[in-house]
Amino acid sequence: MPRGLVALAVGGFGIGLTEFLIAGLLPQVAASFAVSEAAAGRLISGYALSVAVGAIALTAATARLPRKHVLVGLVVLFVLGNLLSAIAPSYPVMLLGRIVAALCHGSFFGIGSLVARSLVAPERKSRAVAVMFAGLTVANVLGVPFGALVGERWGWRAAFWAVTVVGLLALAGIVAFVPRRAGQTPPTEPAAPTGLRAQLGAFRSGQVWLTLAATALGYGGMFGAFSYIAYTFTEVGGFSSADVAWLLMVYGVGLVVGNLVGGRAADQDRDRALVLALAGLTVTLAVFGLLATSATASVVLVFLMGVFGFAGVPGMITRVTDYAHGAALAASANVSASNIGNALGAWAGGLAITAGLGYTAPLYVGAGIVLTSVLVMTVAAHRARPTGRQARESAVRR
């Protein structure tokens, strides 16, 4: 495995930690700054919004710069944001630190995915992206318990100091091990668009829009269900509040497995792997709604929810960048699409609960949303198939 790819995974791990650990630290942060729980919660929502904005804005602003230099700058921004959070004397400064750290999130994974795939042979590109995202999925498993443990022993600021150190390690690794020309288009292929106008031109592709739509709907359905999963466990499944932490870790392990398996499957037959992953997620959510009263079934199904929920991520990113001819803005737009889907899915799940449909309703709502993603992905895969004439011409060239 290229050492540069490991450095990218460390960066993904650090970014994942800063996104997830705050959930276990909110009570301490609220007490430290004497703010309400709702105000402390803005440290999460503000981060998410900044991810969506930063993914597009920073990628567009750095379109003409070498991708290694951009990654270095993004990790520096990440380190500064977490350092600011660690030393924040007031709540507004803490919020500013969260926003600064979040701005690099989408661009790092968007541009990083292009760099990751350039470090390996073309037939391993989805697996390379999966390795980079492995850092994020492992952080999903460890983030909340890590934050809670460190916060309880040494205070919430220590958790942000720890993330700052992880960011510095990632920065050193990227500087040392990522090749200077990583992420650039090989001479044998058409040059990737660099200017803003050229990158926007990549969005003329219907396949790019279909992939972004499938991403938003797939993520939206999963997170529409996941946002309220704690209530499903405690109010329907009969678990205690203390059980929720390890159940979420089971889900996180599923994310890790799904990410790695999905990357390998996408390198074999990408569109088929994506359709199957989304279909598997649809069935899992629907069955989860039916069997949520069973403790054993809930453990199995929340694991499968993680597996199928993240199995499509590497393939979606390589798909959108392939049809966008390597445009970094399209890769970052894929990250923004997933965050927009998260917000809309959580909103839809909340509406179902407010309507009095119960705590299994978000699972059924999520299944319906992901089913729409299956249909979109099926249409995209069908349109991507070569016509009979194209297939014959390809065979003749071979």
Coordinates of C-alpha atoms in Angstrom, one line a residue:
M1 CA 0.0 0.0 0.0
P2 CA 1.5 3.4 -0.9
R3 CA 2.6 5.4 2.1
G4 CA 0.9 8.4 0.7
L5 CA -2.4 6.5 0.8
V6 CA -1.8 5.7 4.5
A7 CA -1.2 9.5 5.1
L8 CA -4.5 10.3 3.5
A9 CA -6.3 7.7 5.7
V10 CA -4.7 9.3 8.8
G11 CA -6.1 12.7 7.6
G12 CA -9.5 11.1 7.1
F13 CA -9.3 9.6 10.5
G14 CA -8.6 13.0 12.1
I15 CA -11.4 14.7 10.2
G16 CA -13.8 12.0 11.2
L17 CA -12.7 12.3 14.8
T18 CA -13.4 16.0 15.0
E19 CA -16.8 15.5 13.3
F20 CA -18.0 12.7 15.6
L21 CA -16.3 13.2 19.0
I22 CA -18.2 16.4 19.8
A23 CA -21.4 14.4 20.4
G24 CA -19.9 12.9 23.5
L25 CA -18.6 16.2 24.7
L26 CA -21.6 18.5 24.4
P27 CA -22.7 18.4 28.1
Q28 CA -19.2 19.4 29.2
V29 CA -18.8 22.1 26.5
A30 CA -22.3 23.5 27.4
A31 CA -21.4 23.6 31.1
S32 CA -17.9 25.1 30.4
F33 CA -19.3 28.1 28.4
A34 CA -22.6 28.3 30.4
V35 CA -24.8 27.9 27.2
S36 CA -27.9 25.8 26.6
E37 CA -27.9 22.3 25.1
A38 CA -29.5 23.8 22.0
A39 CA -26.6 26.3 21.6
A40 CA -24.1 23.6 22.2
G41 CA -25.8 21.5 19.5
R42 CA -25.0 24.3 17.0
L43 CA -21.4 23.1 17.2
I44 CA -22.6 20.0 15.3
S45 CA -25.1 21.7 12.9
G46 CA -22.7 24.6 12.2
Y47 CA -20.0 22.0 11.3
A48 CA -22.3 20.2 8.9
L49 CA -23.4 23.4 7.1
S50 CA -19.8 24.5 6.8
V51 CA -18.8 21.2 5.3
A52 CA -21.4 21.6 2.5
V53 CA -20.3 25.2 1.8
G54 CA -16.5 24.6 2.1
A55 CA -16.6 21.6 -0.2
I56 CA -17.6 23.7 -3.2
A57 CA -16.0 27.1 -2.3
L58 CA -12.5 25.9 -1.4
T59 CA -12.4 23.4 -4.3
A60 CA -13.4 26.1 -6.8
A61 CA -10.9 28.6 -5.3
T62 CA -8.0 26.2 -5.5
A63 CA -8.8 24.6 -8.9
R64 CA -5.6 25.7 -10.6
L65 CA -3.2 24.7 -7.8
P66 CA -1.3 21.4 -7.5
R67 CA -3.4 19.0 -5.6
K68 CA -0.7 18.0 -3.1
H69 CA -0.3 21.7 -2.2
V70 CA -4.1 22.0 -1.8
L71 CA -4.2 19.0 0.5
V72 CA -1.4 20.4 2.6
G73 CA -3.3 23.7 2.9
L74 CA -6.5 22.0 3.8
V75 CA -4.9 20.0 6.6
V76 CA -3.2 23.2 7.9
L77 CA -6.7 24.7 8.1
F78 CA -8.0 21.6 9.9
V79 CA -5.2 21.8 12.5
L80 CA -5.8 25.5 13.1
G81 CA -9.5 25.0 13.5
N82 CA -9.0 22.3 16.1
L83 CA -6.3 24.2 17.9
L84 CA -8.7 27.2 18.1
S85 CA -11.3 24.9 19.6
A86 CA -8.9 23.5 22.1
I87 CA -7.9 27.0 23.4
A88 CA -11.3 28.7 22.9
P89 CA -11.9 31.2 25.7
S90 CA -15.6 31.6 24.8
Y91 CA -18.4 29.9 23.0
P92 CA -18.3 32.1 19.8
V93 CA -14.5 31.3 19.4
M94 CA -15.3 27.6 19.9
L95 CA -18.0 27.8 17.2
L96 CA -15.5 29.6 14.9
G97 CA -12.9 26.9 15.4
R98 CA -15.5 24.2 14.5
I99 CA -16.4 26.2 11.3
V100 CA -12.7 26.6 10.3
A101 CA -12.1 22.9 10.8
A102 CA -15.2 22.0 8.8
L103 CA -14.3 24.0 5.8
C104 CA -11.6 21.6 4.8
H105 CA -13.8 18.5 5.3
G106 CA -15.5 18.2 1.9
S107 CA -12.5 19.4 -0.2
F108 CA -10.2 17.1 1.6
F109 CA -12.2 14.0 0.7
G110 CA -13.0 15.3 -2.8
I111 CA -9.5 16.2 -3.8
G112 CA -8.0 13.4 -1.7
S113 CA -10.1 10.8 -3.6
L114 CA -8.5 12.0 -6.9
V115 CA -5.0 11.9 -5.3
A116 CA -5.7 8.4 -3.8
R117 CA -6.8 6.9 -7.1
S118 CA -3.7 8.3 -8.8
L119 CA -1.4 6.4 -6.4
V120 CA -2.5 3.0 -7.6
A121 CA -3.2 1.1 -10.8
P122 CA -6.5 2.1 -12.6
E123 CA -8.1 -1.2 -11.8
R124 CA -7.7 -0.6 -8.1
K125 CA -9.0 3.0 -7.9
S126 CA -12.1 2.3 -5.9
R127 CA -10.2 0.3 -3.4
A128 CA -7.7 3.2 -3.0
V129 CA -10.6 5.6 -2.3
A130 CA -12.0 3.0 0.2
V131 CA -8.6 3.0 2.0
M132 CA -8.7 6.8 2.4
F133 CA -12.3 6.6 3.6
A134 CA -11.3 3.8 6.0
G135 CA -10.0 6.5 8.3
L136 CA -13.4 8.2 8.4
T137 CA -15.2 5.0 9.1
V138 CA -12.9 4.0 11.9
A139 CA -13.4 7.4 13.4
N140 CA -17.1 6.8 13.3
V141 CA -16.5 3.7 15.5
L142 CA -14.1 5.4 17.9
G143 CA -15.2 9.1 17.7
V144 CA -18.0 9.3 20.3
P145 CA -16.4 6.9 22.9
F146 CA -13.0 8.5 22.4
G147 CA -14.4 12.0 23.0
A148 CA -16.4 10.8 26.1
L149 CA -13.4 8.9 27.6
V150 CA -10.8 11.7 27.1
G151 CA -13.3 14.3 28.1
E152 CA -14.1 12.5 31.3
R153 CA -10.5 11.9 32.3
W154 CA -8.8 15.1 31.1
G155 CA -11.6 17.5 30.1
W156 CA -13.1 18.3 26.7
R157 CA -10.2 20.5 25.6
A158 CA -7.8 17.5 25.7
A159 CA -9.9 15.7 23.1
F160 CA -9.3 18.6 20.7
W161 CA -5.6 18.7 21.5
A162 CA -5.5 15.0 20.6
V163 CA -7.2 15.7 17.3
T164 CA -4.8 18.5 16.6
V165 CA -1.9 16.0 17.0
V166 CA -3.5 13.6 14.6
G167 CA -3.8 16.4 12.1
L168 CA -0.1 17.2 12.5
L169 CA 0.7 13.6 11.9
A170 CA -1.4 13.6 8.7
L171 CA 0.2 16.8 7.6
A172 CA 3.7 15.4 8.0
G173 CA 2.7 12.2 6.2
I174 CA 1.2 14.0 3.2
V175 CA 4.2 16.3 2.9
A176 CA 6.6 13.4 3.1
F177 CA 4.9 10.6 1.2
V178 CA 2.3 12.1 -1.3
P179 CA 4.1 12.6 -4.7
R180 CA 4.4 16.2 -5.9
R181 CA 2.4 15.4 -9.1
A182 CA -0.2 13.1 -7.4
G183 CA -3.7 13.6 -8.6
Q184 CA -2.6 15.0 -12.0
T185 CA -3.9 13.4 -15.2
P186 CA -1.5 10.9 -16.8
P187 CA -0.1 12.1 -20.2
T188 CA -2.0 9.3 -22.0
E189 CA -5.4 10.7 -20.9
P190 CA -7.2 13.9 -21.6
A191 CA -6.2 16.7 -19.1
A192 CA -8.6 17.2 -16.2
P193 CA -10.4 20.5 -16.2
T194 CA -8.7 23.0 -13.8
G195 CA -10.2 26.5 -14.3
L196 CA -13.6 27.2 -12.7
R197 CA -15.4 27.5 -16.0
A198 CA -14.0 24.2 -17.2
Q199 CA -14.8 22.4 -14.0
L200 CA -18.4 23.7 -14.1
G201 CA -18.5 22.3 -17.7
A202 CA -18.2 18.9 -16.2
F203 CA -21.7 19.3 -14.8
R204 CA -23.1 19.2 -18.3
S205 CA -22.9 15.4 -18.0
G206 CA -26.2 13.8 -17.1
Q207 CA -24.3 10.9 -15.5
V208 CA -22.7 13.4 -13.1
W209 CA -26.1 14.6 -12.0
L210 CA -27.6 11.1 -11.7
T211 CA -24.7 10.0 -9.5
L212 CA -25.0 13.1 -7.3
A213 CA -28.8 12.4 -7.0
A214 CA -28.2 8.8 -6.1
T215 CA -25.6 9.8 -3.5
A216 CA -27.9 12.4 -1.9
L217 CA -30.9 10.0 -1.8
G218 CA -28.8 7.0 -0.6
Y219 CA -27.3 9.0 2.2
G220 CA -30.5 10.8 3.0
G221 CA -32.4 7.5 3.5
M222 CA -29.7 6.0 5.7
F223 CA -29.2 9.1 7.9
G224 CA -32.9 9.8 8.0
A225 CA -33.2 6.4 9.8
F226 CA -29.9 6.7 11.7
S227 CA -30.6 10.2 13.2
Y228 CA -33.4 8.7 15.3
I229 CA -31.9 5.2 15.8
A230 CA -31.3 5.8 19.5
Y231 CA -35.0 6.2 20.0
T232 CA -35.7 3.1 18.0
F233 CA -33.4 1.1 20.2
T234 CA -34.7 2.4 23.6
E235 CA -38.4 3.0 22.8
V236 CA -39.0 0.0 20.5
G237 CA -36.3 -2.5 21.0
G238 CA -36.2 -2.3 24.8
F239 CA -32.5 -1.4 25.1
S240 CA -31.3 0.8 27.9
S241 CA -29.7 4.2 27.2
A242 CA -26.3 2.7 28.2
D243 CA -26.7 0.1 25.4
V244 CA -26.9 2.8 22.7
A245 CA -23.1 3.5 22.7
W246 CA -22.1 -0.1 21.9
L247 CA -24.9 -0.5 19.4
L248 CA -23.6 2.5 17.6
M249 CA -20.1 0.9 17.6
V250 CA -21.7 -2.1 15.9
Y251 CA -23.0 0.2 13.3
G252 CA -19.6 1.8 12.9
V253 CA -17.9 -1.6 12.4
G254 CA -20.5 -2.2 9.7
L255 CA -19.3 1.1 8.0
V256 CA -15.7 -0.1 8.0
V257 CA -16.6 -3.5 6.5
G258 CA -19.0 -2.0 3.9
N259 CA -16.4 0.6 2.8
L260 CA -13.7 -2.0 2.2
V261 CA -15.9 -4.6 0.6
G262 CA -17.7 -1.9 -1.5
G263 CA -14.4 -0.6 -2.8
R264 CA -13.3 -4.0 -4.0
A265 CA -16.7 -4.8 -5.5
A266 CA -16.7 -1.5 -7.4
D267 CA -13.4 -2.3 -9.0
Q268 CA -15.0 -5.5 -10.4
D269 CA -18.4 -4.1 -11.7
R270 CA -19.1 -0.6 -10.3
D271 CA -22.6 0.1 -11.4
R272 CA -23.8 -3.4 -10.4
A273 CA -22.1 -3.0 -7.0
L274 CA -23.8 0.3 -6.4
V275 CA -27.3 -0.9 -7.3
L276 CA -26.9 -4.0 -5.1
A277 CA -25.6 -1.9 -2.2
L278 CA -28.5 0.5 -2.4
A279 CA -31.0 -2.3 -2.8
G280 CA -29.5 -4.1 0.2
L281 CA -29.8 -0.9 2.3
T282 CA -33.5 -0.5 1.2
V283 CA -34.3 -4.1 2.3
T284 CA -32.3 -3.7 5.5
L285 CA -34.2 -0.6 6.6
A286 CA -37.6 -2.0 5.8
V287 CA -36.9 -5.3 7.6
F288 CA -35.4 -3.3 10.5
G289 CA -38.7 -1.5 10.8
L290 CA -40.6 -4.8 11.0
L291 CA -38.2 -6.5 13.5
A292 CA -37.2 -3.5 15.7
T293 CA -38.9 -5.1 18.7
S294 CA -36.3 -8.0 18.6
A295 CA -33.0 -7.2 20.3
T296 CA -31.1 -9.9 18.4
A297 CA -32.5 -8.7 15.0
S298 CA -31.7 -5.1 15.9
V299 CA -28.0 -5.9 16.5
V300 CA -27.7 -7.7 13.2
L301 CA -29.7 -5.2 11.2
V302 CA -27.9 -2.1 12.5
F303 CA -24.6 -3.8 11.5
L304 CA -26.0 -4.5 8.0
M305 CA -27.3 -0.9 7.9
G306 CA -23.7 0.2 8.2
V307 CA -22.4 -2.3 5.7
F308 CA -24.8 -1.5 2.9
G309 CA -24.9 2.2 3.9
F310 CA -21.2 2.8 3.2
A311 CA -20.6 0.1 0.5
G312 CA -21.5 2.5 -2.2
V313 CA -19.3 5.4 -1.1
P314 CA -16.0 4.5 -3.0
G315 CA -17.9 3.6 -6.2
M316 CA -20.0 6.8 -6.1
I317 CA -16.9 9.0 -5.9
T318 CA -15.0 7.2 -8.6
R319 CA -18.1 7.2 -10.8
V320 CA -18.8 10.9 -10.5
T321 CA -15.1 11.8 -11.1
D322 CA -14.9 9.5 -14.1
Y323 CA -17.9 11.1 -15.8
A324 CA -16.6 14.6 -14.8
H325 CA -13.2 13.7 -16.4
G326 CA -11.3 14.2 -13.1
A327 CA -12.9 17.6 -12.1
A328 CA -12.1 18.1 -8.4
L329 CA -15.3 20.2 -8.1
A330 CA -17.4 17.2 -9.0
A331 CA -15.7 15.0 -6.3
S332 CA -16.3 17.7 -3.7
A333 CA -19.9 18.2 -4.9
N334 CA -20.4 14.5 -4.2
V335 CA -19.5 15.2 -0.5
S336 CA -21.8 18.2 -0.4
A337 CA -24.6 16.0 -1.9
S338 CA -24.2 13.5 0.8
N339 CA -24.4 16.2 3.5
I340 CA -27.5 17.7 1.9
G341 CA -29.0 14.3 1.8
N342 CA -28.2 13.8 5.5
A343 CA -30.1 17.0 6.4
L344 CA -33.1 16.3 4.2
G345 CA -33.3 12.7 5.5
A346 CA -33.2 13.7 9.1
W347 CA -35.9 16.3 8.4
A348 CA -38.1 13.7 6.7
G349 CA -37.6 11.2 9.6
G350 CA -38.5 13.9 12.1
L351 CA -41.7 14.8 10.3
A352 CA -42.7 11.1 10.4
I353 CA -42.2 11.0 14.2
T354 CA -44.0 14.4 14.7
A355 CA -46.9 13.0 12.7
G356 CA -47.3 10.3 15.4
L357 CA -46.2 7.4 13.2
G358 CA -43.8 6.0 15.9
Y359 CA -40.1 5.5 16.3
T360 CA -39.9 2.9 13.5
A361 CA -41.3 5.4 11.0
P362 CA -37.8 6.9 10.1
L363 CA -36.7 3.4 9.1
Y364 CA -39.6 3.1 6.6
V365 CA -39.1 6.7 5.4
G366 CA -35.4 5.9 4.9
A367 CA -36.2 2.7 3.0
G368 CA -38.5 4.7 0.7
I369 CA -35.9 7.4 0.0
V370 CA -33.2 4.8 -0.7
L371 CA -35.5 2.9 -3.0
T372 CA -35.7 6.1 -5.0
S373 CA -31.9 6.1 -5.1
V374 CA -32.0 2.5 -6.4
L375 CA -34.2 3.7 -9.3
V376 CA -32.0 6.6 -10.1
M377 CA -28.9 4.4 -10.0
T378 CA -30.6 1.8 -12.2
V379 CA -31.4 4.5 -14.8
A380 CA -27.8 5.8 -14.7
A381 CA -26.4 2.3 -15.1
H382 CA -28.7 1.6 -18.0
R383 CA -27.8 4.8 -19.8
A384 CA -24.1 4.1 -19.3
R385 CA -24.2 0.8 -21.1
P386 CA -22.6 0.9 -24.5
T387 CA -25.0 0.5 -27.5
G388 CA -24.6 -2.5 -29.8
R389 CA -22.6 -0.5 -32.2
Q390 CA -20.3 0.9 -29.5
A391 CA -19.8 -2.6 -28.1
R392 CA -18.9 -4.0 -31.6
E393 CA -16.4 -1.1 -32.2
S394 CA -14.8 -1.7 -28.8
A395 CA -14.4 -5.4 -29.6
V396 CA -12.8 -4.6 -32.9
R397 CA -10.3 -2.2 -31.2
R398 CA -9.4 -5.0 -28.8

